[in-house]
């Protein structure tokens, strides 16, 4: 049985929280530039103890309508082919609970029992909404790697084009976390369901190039 040793775990980000400054708004609270939502922040606003880039089986797609950015939101589907580029943040269980609560549009400040369930069984669902399903996507240094996503598969929903400011944040996060160049980031983002067929490769490349200079 996998346990939460020392009350630490890896929060695995695959969307806008690839960008460390974006995650900081969840930790400390406030409204990020270009966003439409103010975040209350976490009980423990300290930065992550470590960050590590990674690739996990599955893929990222865009669907729904973001109330924070407009446009499609990034979700993770472990059944999609390929590998998803992620960034692991070593945080406390309490911090993960508060970040997850804010993603779920729930007030932070309450520990989620489902975190332990997800860590031990691999999956736990709090509700039918977006980001209300917790998944264990691996382990690192003996600690569980957890993320949150929608309960459905990518093939079960209509894909939606992400807003430029949101996609640009993913681009900056990929560069920051993985050190990828413009061509590699462009290829990765342009192939995501919700971007492919809605953004031309040249449009994605231009956005990535602009994001890389910010």
Coordinates of N, CA and C in Angstrom, one line a residue:
X1 N 0.8 -1.2 0.0 CA 0.0 0.0 0.0 C 0.9 1.2 0.0
X2 N 0.6 2.2 -0.9 CA 1.3 3.4 -1.0 C 0.8 4.4 0.1
X3 N 1.7 5.0 0.8 CA 1.3 5.9 1.9 C 2.0 7.2 1.6
X4 N 1.4 8.3 2.2 CA 1.9 9.6 2.1 C 3.0 9.9 3.1
X5 N 4.2 9.4 2.8 CA 5.3 9.5 3.7 C 5.6 11.0 4.0
X6 N 5.7 11.3 5.3 CA 6.0 12.7 5.6 C 5.1 13.7 5.1
X7 N 3.9 13.3 4.7 CA 2.8 14.2 4.3 C 3.3 15.1 3.1
X8 N 4.1 14.5 2.2 CA 4.5 15.2 1.0 C 4.1 14.3 -0.2
X9 N 3.9 15.0 -1.3 CA 3.6 14.3 -2.6 C 4.0 15.2 -3.7
X10 N 3.9 14.6 -4.9 CA 4.2 15.4 -6.1 C 2.9 15.8 -6.8
X11 N 2.7 17.1 -6.9 CA 1.6 17.6 -7.7 C 2.1 17.7 -9.2
X12 N 1.5 17.0 -10.1 CA 1.9 16.9 -11.5 C 1.1 17.8 -12.3
X13 N 1.7 18.9 -12.9 CA 1.0 19.9 -13.7 C 1.2 19.6 -15.2
X14 N 0.2 19.7 -16.0 CA 0.3 19.5 -17.4 C -0.3 20.7 -18.2
X15 N -0.9 21.6 -17.5 CA -1.5 22.8 -18.2 C -0.8 24.1 -17.8
X16 N -1.6 25.1 -17.5 CA -0.9 26.4 -17.2 C 0.0 26.4 -16.0
X17 N -0.2 25.4 -15.1 CA 0.7 25.4 -13.9 C 2.0 24.7 -14.2
X18 N 2.3 24.4 -15.5 CA 3.7 24.1 -15.9 C 4.5 25.3 -15.6
X19 N 3.9 26.5 -15.7 CA 4.6 27.8 -15.5 C 4.6 28.0 -14.0
X20 N 5.8 28.1 -13.4 CA 5.9 28.2 -11.9 C 5.2 29.5 -11.4
X21 N 5.3 30.6 -12.1 CA 4.7 31.8 -11.7 C 3.2 31.7 -11.7
X22 N 2.6 30.9 -12.6 CA 1.2 30.6 -12.6 C 0.7 29.9 -11.3
X23 N 1.5 28.8 -11.0 CA 1.2 28.1 -9.8 C 1.3 29.0 -8.5
X24 N 2.2 29.9 -8.5 CA 2.3 30.8 -7.4 C 1.1 31.6 -7.0
X25 N 0.2 31.8 -8.0 CA -1.0 32.5 -7.8 C -2.0 31.6 -7.0
X26 N -1.9 30.3 -7.2 CA -2.7 29.4 -6.4 C -2.1 29.3 -5.0
X27 N -0.8 29.4 -4.9 CA -0.2 29.3 -3.5 C -0.4 30.5 -2.7
X28 N -0.2 31.7 -3.3 CA -0.2 32.9 -2.5 C -1.5 33.7 -2.7
X29 N -2.3 33.4 -3.7 CA -3.5 34.1 -3.9 C -3.3 35.3 -4.8
X30 N -4.4 35.8 -5.4 CA -4.4 37.0 -6.2 C -4.9 36.7 -7.6
X31 N -4.8 37.7 -8.5 CA -5.3 37.5 -9.9 C -4.1 37.6 -10.8
X32 N -3.8 36.6 -11.6 CA -2.7 36.6 -12.6 C -3.0 37.6 -13.7
X33 N -1.9 38.2 -14.3 CA -2.1 39.0 -15.5 C -2.8 38.3 -16.6
X34 N -3.9 39.0 -17.1 CA -4.6 38.4 -18.2 C -5.7 37.5 -17.8
X35 N -5.8 37.2 -16.5 CA -6.8 36.3 -16.0 C -8.1 37.0 -15.6
X36 N -9.2 36.3 -15.4 CA -10.5 36.8 -15.0 C -10.9 36.4 -13.6
X37 N -10.0 35.7 -12.9 CA -10.4 35.2 -11.6 C -9.3 35.5 -10.6
X38 N -9.8 35.8 -9.4 CA -8.9 36.1 -8.2 C -8.9 34.8 -7.3
X39 N -7.7 34.4 -7.0 CA -7.6 33.1 -6.2 C -7.4 33.4 -4.7
X40 N -8.0 32.7 -3.8 CA -7.8 32.9 -2.4 C -6.4 32.5 -1.9
X41 N -5.8 31.5 -2.5 CA -4.5 31.1 -2.1 C -4.6 29.9 -1.1
X42 N -3.4 29.4 -0.8 CA -3.4 28.2 0.1 C -3.1 28.6 1.6
X43 N -3.5 27.7 2.4 CA -3.1 27.9 3.9 C -1.6 28.0 4.1
X44 N -0.9 27.2 3.3 CA 0.6 27.2 3.4 C 1.0 27.7 2.0
X45 N 1.5 29.0 2.0 CA 1.8 29.6 0.8 C 3.3 29.5 0.4
X46 N 4.0 28.7 1.1 CA 5.5 28.5 0.7 C 5.6 27.9 -0.6
X47 N 6.7 28.2 -1.3 CA 6.9 27.6 -2.6 C 7.2 26.1 -2.5
X48 N 7.0 25.3 -3.6 CA 7.3 23.9 -3.6 C 8.8 23.6 -3.2
X49 N 9.0 22.5 -2.6 CA 10.3 22.2 -2.1 C 11.2 21.8 -3.3
X50 N 10.7 21.2 -4.3 CA 11.5 20.9 -5.5 C 10.5 20.9 -6.7
X51 N 11.1 21.0 -7.9 CA 10.4 20.9 -9.1 C 11.2 20.0 -10.1
X52 N 10.5 19.2 -10.8 CA 11.1 18.3 -11.8 C 10.3 18.1 -13.0
X53 N 10.9 18.2 -14.2 CA 10.2 17.9 -15.4 C 10.0 16.4 -15.6
X54 N 9.0 16.1 -16.4 CA 8.7 14.7 -16.7 C 7.8 14.5 -17.9
X55 N 7.8 13.2 -18.3 CA 6.9 12.8 -19.4 C 6.1 11.6 -18.8
X56 N 4.8 11.6 -19.0 CA 4.0 10.5 -18.5 C 3.1 9.9 -19.6
X57 N 2.7 8.7 -19.6 CA 1.9 8.1 -20.6 C 0.5 8.8 -20.7
X58 N 0.1 9.0 -22.0 CA -1.2 9.7 -22.2 C -1.0 11.0 -22.9
X59 N -2.0 11.8 -22.9 CA -2.0 13.1 -23.6 C -2.8 14.1 -23.0
X60 N -2.6 15.4 -23.5 CA -3.3 16.5 -23.1 C -4.3 17.0 -24.2
X61 N -5.5 17.4 -23.9 CA -6.4 17.9 -24.8 C -7.1 19.1 -24.2
X62 N -7.8 19.9 -25.1 CA -8.5 21.1 -24.6 C -10.0 20.9 -24.9
X63 N -10.8 21.3 -23.9 CA -12.2 21.2 -24.0 C -12.9 22.1 -23.0
X64 N -14.2 22.3 -23.1 CA -14.9 23.2 -22.2 C -14.7 24.6 -22.4
X65 N -15.0 25.4 -21.4 CA -14.8 26.9 -21.5 C -14.3 27.4 -20.2
X66 N -13.1 27.9 -20.2 CA -12.4 28.4 -19.0 C -13.1 29.7 -18.5
X67 N -13.4 29.7 -17.2 CA -14.0 30.9 -16.6 C -12.8 31.9 -16.2
X68 N -11.6 31.4 -16.2 CA -10.5 32.2 -15.8 C -9.8 32.9 -17.1
X69 N -9.8 32.1 -18.2 CA -9.1 32.6 -19.4 C -9.9 32.7 -20.6
X70 N -11.2 32.1 -20.6 CA -12.0 31.9 -21.8 C -11.3 30.8 -22.7
X71 N -12.0 30.3 -23.6 CA -11.4 29.2 -24.5 C -11.3 27.9 -23.7
X72 N -10.8 26.9 -24.5 CA -10.8 25.5 -23.9 C -9.7 25.4 -22.8
X73 N -10.0 24.5 -21.9 CA -9.1 24.2 -20.8 C -8.3 22.9 -21.1
X74 N -7.1 22.8 -20.5 CA -6.3 21.6 -20.7 C -6.8 20.5 -19.7
X75 N -6.9 19.3 -20.2 CA -7.2 18.2 -19.4 C -6.2 17.0 -19.8
X76 N -6.1 16.1 -18.9 CA -5.2 15.0 -19.2 C -6.0 13.7 -19.3
X77 N -5.7 12.9 -20.3 CA -6.3 11.6 -20.5 C -5.2 10.6 -20.6
X78 N -5.2 9.7 -19.6 CA -4.1 8.7 -19.7 C -4.2 7.7 -20.8
X79 N -5.4 7.6 -21.5 CA -5.6 6.7 -22.5 C -5.3 7.2 -23.9
X80 N -5.0 8.5 -24.0 CA -4.5 9.1 -25.3 C -3.2 8.5 -25.6
X81 N -2.9 8.4 -26.9 CA -1.6 7.8 -27.3 C -0.5 8.9 -27.1
X82 N 0.7 8.4 -26.9 CA 1.9 9.3 -26.7 C 2.2 9.5 -25.3
X83 N 2.9 10.7 -25.0 CA 3.3 11.0 -23.7 C 3.0 12.5 -23.5
X84 N 2.6 12.8 -22.3 CA 2.3 14.2 -21.9 C 3.5 14.8 -21.2
X85 N 3.8 16.0 -21.5 CA 4.9 16.8 -20.9 C 4.3 17.4 -19.6
X86 N 5.0 17.1 -18.5 CA 4.5 17.6 -17.2 C 5.6 18.2 -16.4
X87 N 5.2 18.8 -15.3 CA 6.1 19.3 -14.3 C 5.7 18.9 -12.9
X88 N 6.6 18.3 -12.2 CA 6.2 17.8 -10.8 C 6.7 18.8 -9.8
X89 N 5.8 19.2 -8.9 CA 6.1 20.1 -7.8 C 6.0 19.3 -6.5
X90 N 7.0 19.3 -5.7 CA 7.0 18.6 -4.4 C 6.3 19.5 -3.4
X91 N 5.1 19.2 -2.9 CA 4.4 20.0 -2.0 C 3.8 19.2 -0.9
X92 N 3.2 19.9 0.1 CA 2.6 19.1 1.2 C 1.2 18.7 0.7
X93 N 0.7 17.7 1.4 CA -0.7 17.2 1.1 C -1.7 18.3 1.3
X94 N -1.5 19.2 2.3 CA -2.3 20.3 2.5 C -2.3 21.3 1.3
X95 N -1.1 21.6 0.8 CA -1.0 22.5 -0.3 C -1.7 21.9 -1.5
X96 N -1.5 20.6 -1.8 CA -2.2 20.0 -2.9 C -3.7 20.0 -2.8
X97 N -4.2 19.8 -1.5 CA -5.6 19.9 -1.3 C -6.2 21.3 -1.6
X98 N -5.4 22.3 -1.3 CA -5.9 23.7 -1.5 C -5.8 24.1 -3.0
X99 N -4.7 23.6 -3.7 CA -4.6 23.9 -5.1 C -5.8 23.2 -5.8
X100 N -6.0 21.9 -5.5 CA -7.1 21.1 -6.1 C -8.4 21.8 -5.8
X101 N -8.7 22.3 -4.6 CA -9.9 22.9 -4.3 C -10.2 24.1 -5.2
X102 N -9.1 24.9 -5.4 CA -9.3 26.1 -6.2 C -9.5 25.8 -7.6
X103 N -8.9 24.7 -8.1 CA -9.2 24.3 -9.5 C -10.6 23.8 -9.6
X104 N -11.1 23.2 -8.5 CA -12.5 22.7 -8.5 C -13.5 23.8 -8.2
X105 N -13.1 25.0 -8.1 CA -14.0 26.1 -7.7 C -14.6 25.8 -6.3
X106 N -13.9 25.2 -5.5 CA -14.3 25.0 -4.1 C -13.4 25.8 -3.2
X107 N -13.9 26.3 -2.0 CA -13.0 27.0 -1.1 C -11.9 26.2 -0.5
X108 N -10.7 26.7 -0.5 CA -9.6 25.9 0.1 C -9.7 25.9 1.6
X109 N -8.9 25.1 2.3 CA -8.9 25.1 3.7 C -9.4 23.8 4.3
X110 N -9.8 22.8 3.5 CA -10.2 21.5 4.0 C -9.4 20.4 3.4
X111 N -8.9 19.5 4.2 CA -8.2 18.4 3.6 C -9.1 17.5 2.9
X112 N -8.6 17.0 1.7 CA -9.4 16.1 0.9 C -9.1 14.6 1.2
X113 N -10.0 13.9 1.8 CA -9.7 12.5 2.1 C -9.4 11.7 0.8
X114 N -9.9 12.2 -0.3 CA -9.7 11.5 -1.6 C -8.3 11.5 -2.1
X115 N -7.5 12.4 -1.5 CA -6.1 12.4 -1.9 C -5.4 11.1 -1.5
X116 N -5.7 10.7 -0.3 CA -5.2 9.4 0.2 C -5.7 8.2 -0.6
X117 N -7.0 8.3 -0.9 CA -7.6 7.2 -1.8 C -6.9 7.2 -3.1
X118 N -6.7 8.3 -3.7 CA -6.1 8.4 -5.0 C -4.6 7.9 -5.0
X119 N -3.9 8.3 -3.9 CA -2.5 7.8 -3.7 C -2.4 6.3 -3.6
X120 N -3.4 5.7 -2.9 CA -3.4 4.3 -2.6 C -4.0 3.4 -3.8
X121 N -5.0 3.9 -4.4 CA -5.7 3.1 -5.4 C -5.5 3.6 -6.9
X122 N -5.0 4.8 -7.0 CA -4.7 5.3 -8.4 C -5.8 6.3 -8.9
X123 N -7.0 6.3 -8.3 CA -8.0 7.2 -8.9 C -9.0 7.4 -7.8
X124 N -9.5 8.7 -7.7 CA -10.6 9.0 -6.8 C -11.4 10.2 -7.5
X125 N -12.7 10.2 -7.4 CA -13.5 11.3 -8.0 C -14.4 11.9 -6.9
X126 N -14.2 13.2 -6.8 CA -15.0 14.0 -5.8 C -16.4 14.4 -6.4
X127 N -16.4 14.6 -7.7 CA -17.7 15.0 -8.3 C -17.6 14.9 -9.8
X128 N -18.6 15.3 -10.5 CA -18.6 15.2 -12.0 C -18.0 16.4 -12.7
X129 N -17.6 17.4 -12.0 CA -17.0 18.6 -12.6 C -15.6 18.5 -13.1
X130 N -15.2 19.5 -13.8 CA -13.8 19.6 -14.3 C -12.8 19.6 -13.2
X131 N -11.8 18.9 -13.3 CA -10.7 18.8 -12.4 C -11.1 18.1 -11.0
X132 N -12.2 17.4 -11.0 CA -12.7 16.8 -9.8 C -12.3 15.3 -9.7
X133 N -11.5 14.9 -10.6 CA -11.0 13.5 -10.6 C -9.5 13.5 -10.3
X134 N -9.1 12.9 -9.3 CA -7.7 12.8 -8.9 C -7.1 11.5 -9.5
X135 N -5.9 11.6 -10.1 CA -5.2 10.4 -10.6 C -3.8 10.3 -10.1
X136 N -3.4 9.1 -9.8 CA -2.0 8.8 -9.5 C -1.3 8.4 -10.8
X137 N -0.3 9.2 -11.2 CA 0.3 9.0 -12.5 C 1.7 8.4 -12.4
X138 N 2.1 8.0 -11.2 CA 3.4 7.4 -11.0 C 3.9 7.7 -9.6
X139 N 5.1 7.3 -9.3 CA 5.8 7.6 -8.1 C 7.2 8.2 -8.3
X140 N 7.7 9.0 -7.4 CA 9.0 9.5 -7.5 C 9.6 9.6 -6.1
X141 N 10.8 9.1 -5.9 CA 11.4 9.1 -4.6 C 10.5 8.5 -3.6
X142 N 9.7 7.5 -4.0 CA 8.8 6.8 -3.0 C 7.5 7.6 -2.7
X143 N 7.3 8.7 -3.3 CA 6.1 9.5 -3.1 C 5.2 9.5 -4.3
X144 N 3.9 9.5 -4.0 CA 2.9 9.5 -5.1 C 2.9 10.7 -6.0
X145 N 2.7 10.6 -7.2 CA 2.6 11.7 -8.2 C 1.1 11.8 -8.6
X146 N 0.5 12.9 -8.1 CA -1.0 13.1 -8.3 C -1.3 14.3 -9.2
X147 N -2.3 14.1 -10.0 CA -2.8 15.2 -10.8 C -4.3 15.2 -10.7
X148 N -5.0 16.2 -11.3 CA -6.4 16.2 -11.4 C -6.8 16.5 -12.8
X149 N -8.0 16.0 -13.2 CA -8.5 16.1 -14.5 C -10.0 15.9 -14.5
X150 N -10.6 15.8 -15.7 CA -12.0 15.6 -15.8 C -12.3 14.1 -15.7
X151 N -13.5 13.7 -15.4 CA -13.8 12.3 -15.3 C -14.0 11.6 -16.6
X152 N -14.1 12.3 -17.7 CA -14.4 11.7 -19.0 C -13.1 11.5 -19.8
X153 N -13.2 10.8 -20.8 CA -12.1 10.6 -21.8 C -12.1 11.7 -22.8
X154 N -11.0 11.9 -23.5 CA -11.0 12.9 -24.5 C -12.0 12.7 -25.7
X155 N -12.2 11.4 -26.0 CA -13.1 11.0 -27.1 C -14.6 11.2 -26.7
X156 N -14.9 11.5 -25.4 CA -16.3 11.6 -25.0 C -16.8 13.1 -25.0
X157 N -16.0 14.0 -25.3 CA -16.4 15.4 -25.3 C -16.0 16.2 -26.5
X158 N -16.6 17.3 -26.8 CA -16.2 18.2 -27.9 C -14.9 18.9 -27.5
X159 N -13.9 19.0 -28.4 CA -12.7 19.7 -28.1 C -13.0 21.2 -28.4
X160 N -12.2 22.0 -27.7 CA -12.4 23.5 -27.8 C -11.0 24.2 -27.9
X161 N -10.9 25.2 -28.7 CA -9.7 25.9 -28.9 C -9.3 26.7 -27.7
X162 N -8.1 26.6 -27.2 CA -7.7 27.4 -26.0 C -7.5 28.9 -26.4
X163 N -7.6 29.8 -25.5 CA -7.4 31.2 -25.7 C -5.8 31.4 -25.8
X164 N -5.5 32.4 -26.6 CA -4.0 32.7 -26.9 C -3.2 32.9 -25.6
X165 N -3.8 33.6 -24.6 CA -3.1 33.9 -23.4 C -2.8 32.6 -22.6
X166 N -3.8 31.7 -22.6 CA -3.7 30.4 -21.9 C -2.7 29.5 -22.6
X167 N -2.7 29.4 -24.0 CA -1.8 28.6 -24.7 C -0.4 29.2 -24.5
X168 N -0.3 30.5 -24.5 CA 1.0 31.1 -24.3 C 1.6 30.8 -23.0
X169 N 0.8 30.6 -22.0 CA 1.3 30.3 -20.6 C 1.8 28.8 -20.6
X170 N 1.1 27.9 -21.3 CA 1.6 26.6 -21.5 C 3.0 26.6 -22.2
X171 N 3.1 27.4 -23.2 CA 4.4 27.5 -23.9 C 5.5 27.9 -23.0
X172 N 5.3 28.9 -22.2 CA 6.3 29.4 -21.3 C 6.6 28.3 -20.3
X173 N 5.6 27.6 -19.8 CA 5.8 26.6 -18.9 C 6.7 25.4 -19.4
X174 N 6.4 25.1 -20.7 CA 7.2 24.0 -21.3 C 8.6 24.4 -21.5
X175 N 8.8 25.7 -21.9 CA 10.2 26.2 -22.0 C 10.9 26.2 -20.7
X176 N 10.2 26.7 -19.6 CA 10.8 26.8 -18.3 C 11.1 25.5 -17.7
X177 N 10.2 24.5 -17.8 CA 10.3 23.2 -17.2 C 11.2 22.3 -17.9
X178 N 11.1 22.2 -19.2 CA 11.8 21.2 -20.0 C 12.9 21.8 -20.8
X179 N 13.0 23.1 -21.0 CA 14.1 23.7 -21.7 C 13.9 23.5 -23.2
X180 N 12.7 23.3 -23.7 CA 12.5 23.0 -25.1 C 12.7 24.3 -25.9
X181 N 13.0 24.1 -27.2 CA 13.1 25.3 -28.1 C 11.8 25.5 -28.7
X182 N 11.7 26.6 -29.6 CA 10.4 27.0 -30.2 C 9.9 25.9 -31.0
X183 N 10.7 25.2 -31.8 CA 10.2 24.2 -32.7 C 9.6 23.0 -32.0
X184 N 10.3 22.6 -30.9 CA 9.8 21.5 -30.1 C 8.4 21.8 -29.4
X185 N 8.4 23.0 -28.8 CA 7.1 23.4 -28.2 C 6.0 23.5 -29.2
X186 N 6.3 24.1 -30.3 CA 5.3 24.3 -31.4 C 4.8 22.9 -31.8
X187 N 5.6 21.9 -32.0 CA 5.2 20.6 -32.5 C 4.3 19.9 -31.4
X188 N 4.7 20.1 -30.2 CA 3.9 19.5 -29.1 C 2.5 20.1 -29.0
X189 N 2.4 21.5 -28.9 CA 1.2 22.1 -28.7 C 0.3 22.0 -30.0
X190 N 0.9 22.1 -31.1 CA 0.1 22.1 -32.4 C -0.6 20.7 -32.6
X191 N -0.1 19.7 -31.9 CA -0.7 18.3 -32.1 C -1.8 18.0 -31.1
X192 N -2.0 18.9 -30.1 CA -3.0 18.6 -29.0 C -4.4 18.7 -29.6
X193 N -5.3 17.8 -29.3 CA -6.7 17.9 -29.6 C -7.3 19.2 -29.0
X194 N -7.9 20.0 -29.9 CA -8.4 21.3 -29.5 C -7.6 22.4 -30.1
X195 N -6.3 22.1 -30.3 CA -5.4 23.0 -31.1 C -5.3 22.6 -32.5
X196 N -5.1 21.3 -32.7 CA -5.0 20.8 -34.1 C -6.3 21.0 -34.8
X197 N -6.2 21.5 -36.0 CA -7.4 21.8 -36.8 C -8.0 23.1 -36.5
X198 N -7.6 23.8 -35.4 CA -8.2 25.1 -35.1 C -7.1 26.2 -35.1
X199 N -5.9 25.8 -34.8 CA -4.7 26.7 -35.0 C -3.9 26.2 -36.1
X200 N -3.4 27.0 -36.9 CA -2.4 26.6 -37.9 C -1.0 26.4 -37.2
X201 N -0.2 25.6 -37.8 CA 1.2 25.5 -37.2 C 1.9 26.8 -37.1
X202 N 1.7 27.6 -38.1 CA 2.4 28.9 -38.1 C 1.9 29.8 -37.0
X203 N 0.6 29.8 -36.8 CA 0.0 30.6 -35.7 C 0.5 30.1 -34.3
X204 N 0.6 28.8 -34.1 CA 1.2 28.3 -32.9 C 2.6 28.7 -32.7
X205 N 3.4 28.6 -33.8 CA 4.8 28.9 -33.8 C 5.0 30.4 -33.4
X206 N 4.2 31.3 -34.0 CA 4.3 32.7 -33.7 C 4.0 33.0 -32.2
X207 N 2.9 32.3 -31.7 CA 2.6 32.5 -30.3 C 3.7 32.0 -29.4
X208 N 4.3 30.8 -29.7 CA 5.3 30.3 -28.9 C 6.6 31.2 -28.9
X209 N 6.9 31.7 -30.1 CA 8.0 32.6 -30.2 C 7.8 33.8 -29.4
X210 N 6.6 34.4 -29.4 CA 6.3 35.6 -28.6 C 6.4 35.3 -27.1
X211 N 5.9 34.1 -26.7 CA 5.9 33.7 -25.3 C 7.3 33.5 -24.8
X212 N 8.2 33.0 -25.7 CA 9.5 32.7 -25.3 C 10.3 34.0 -25.0
X213 N 9.9 35.1 -25.4 CA 10.6 36.4 -25.2 C 10.0 37.2 -24.0
X214 N 9.1 36.6 -23.3 CA 8.5 37.3 -22.2 C 9.1 36.8 -20.9

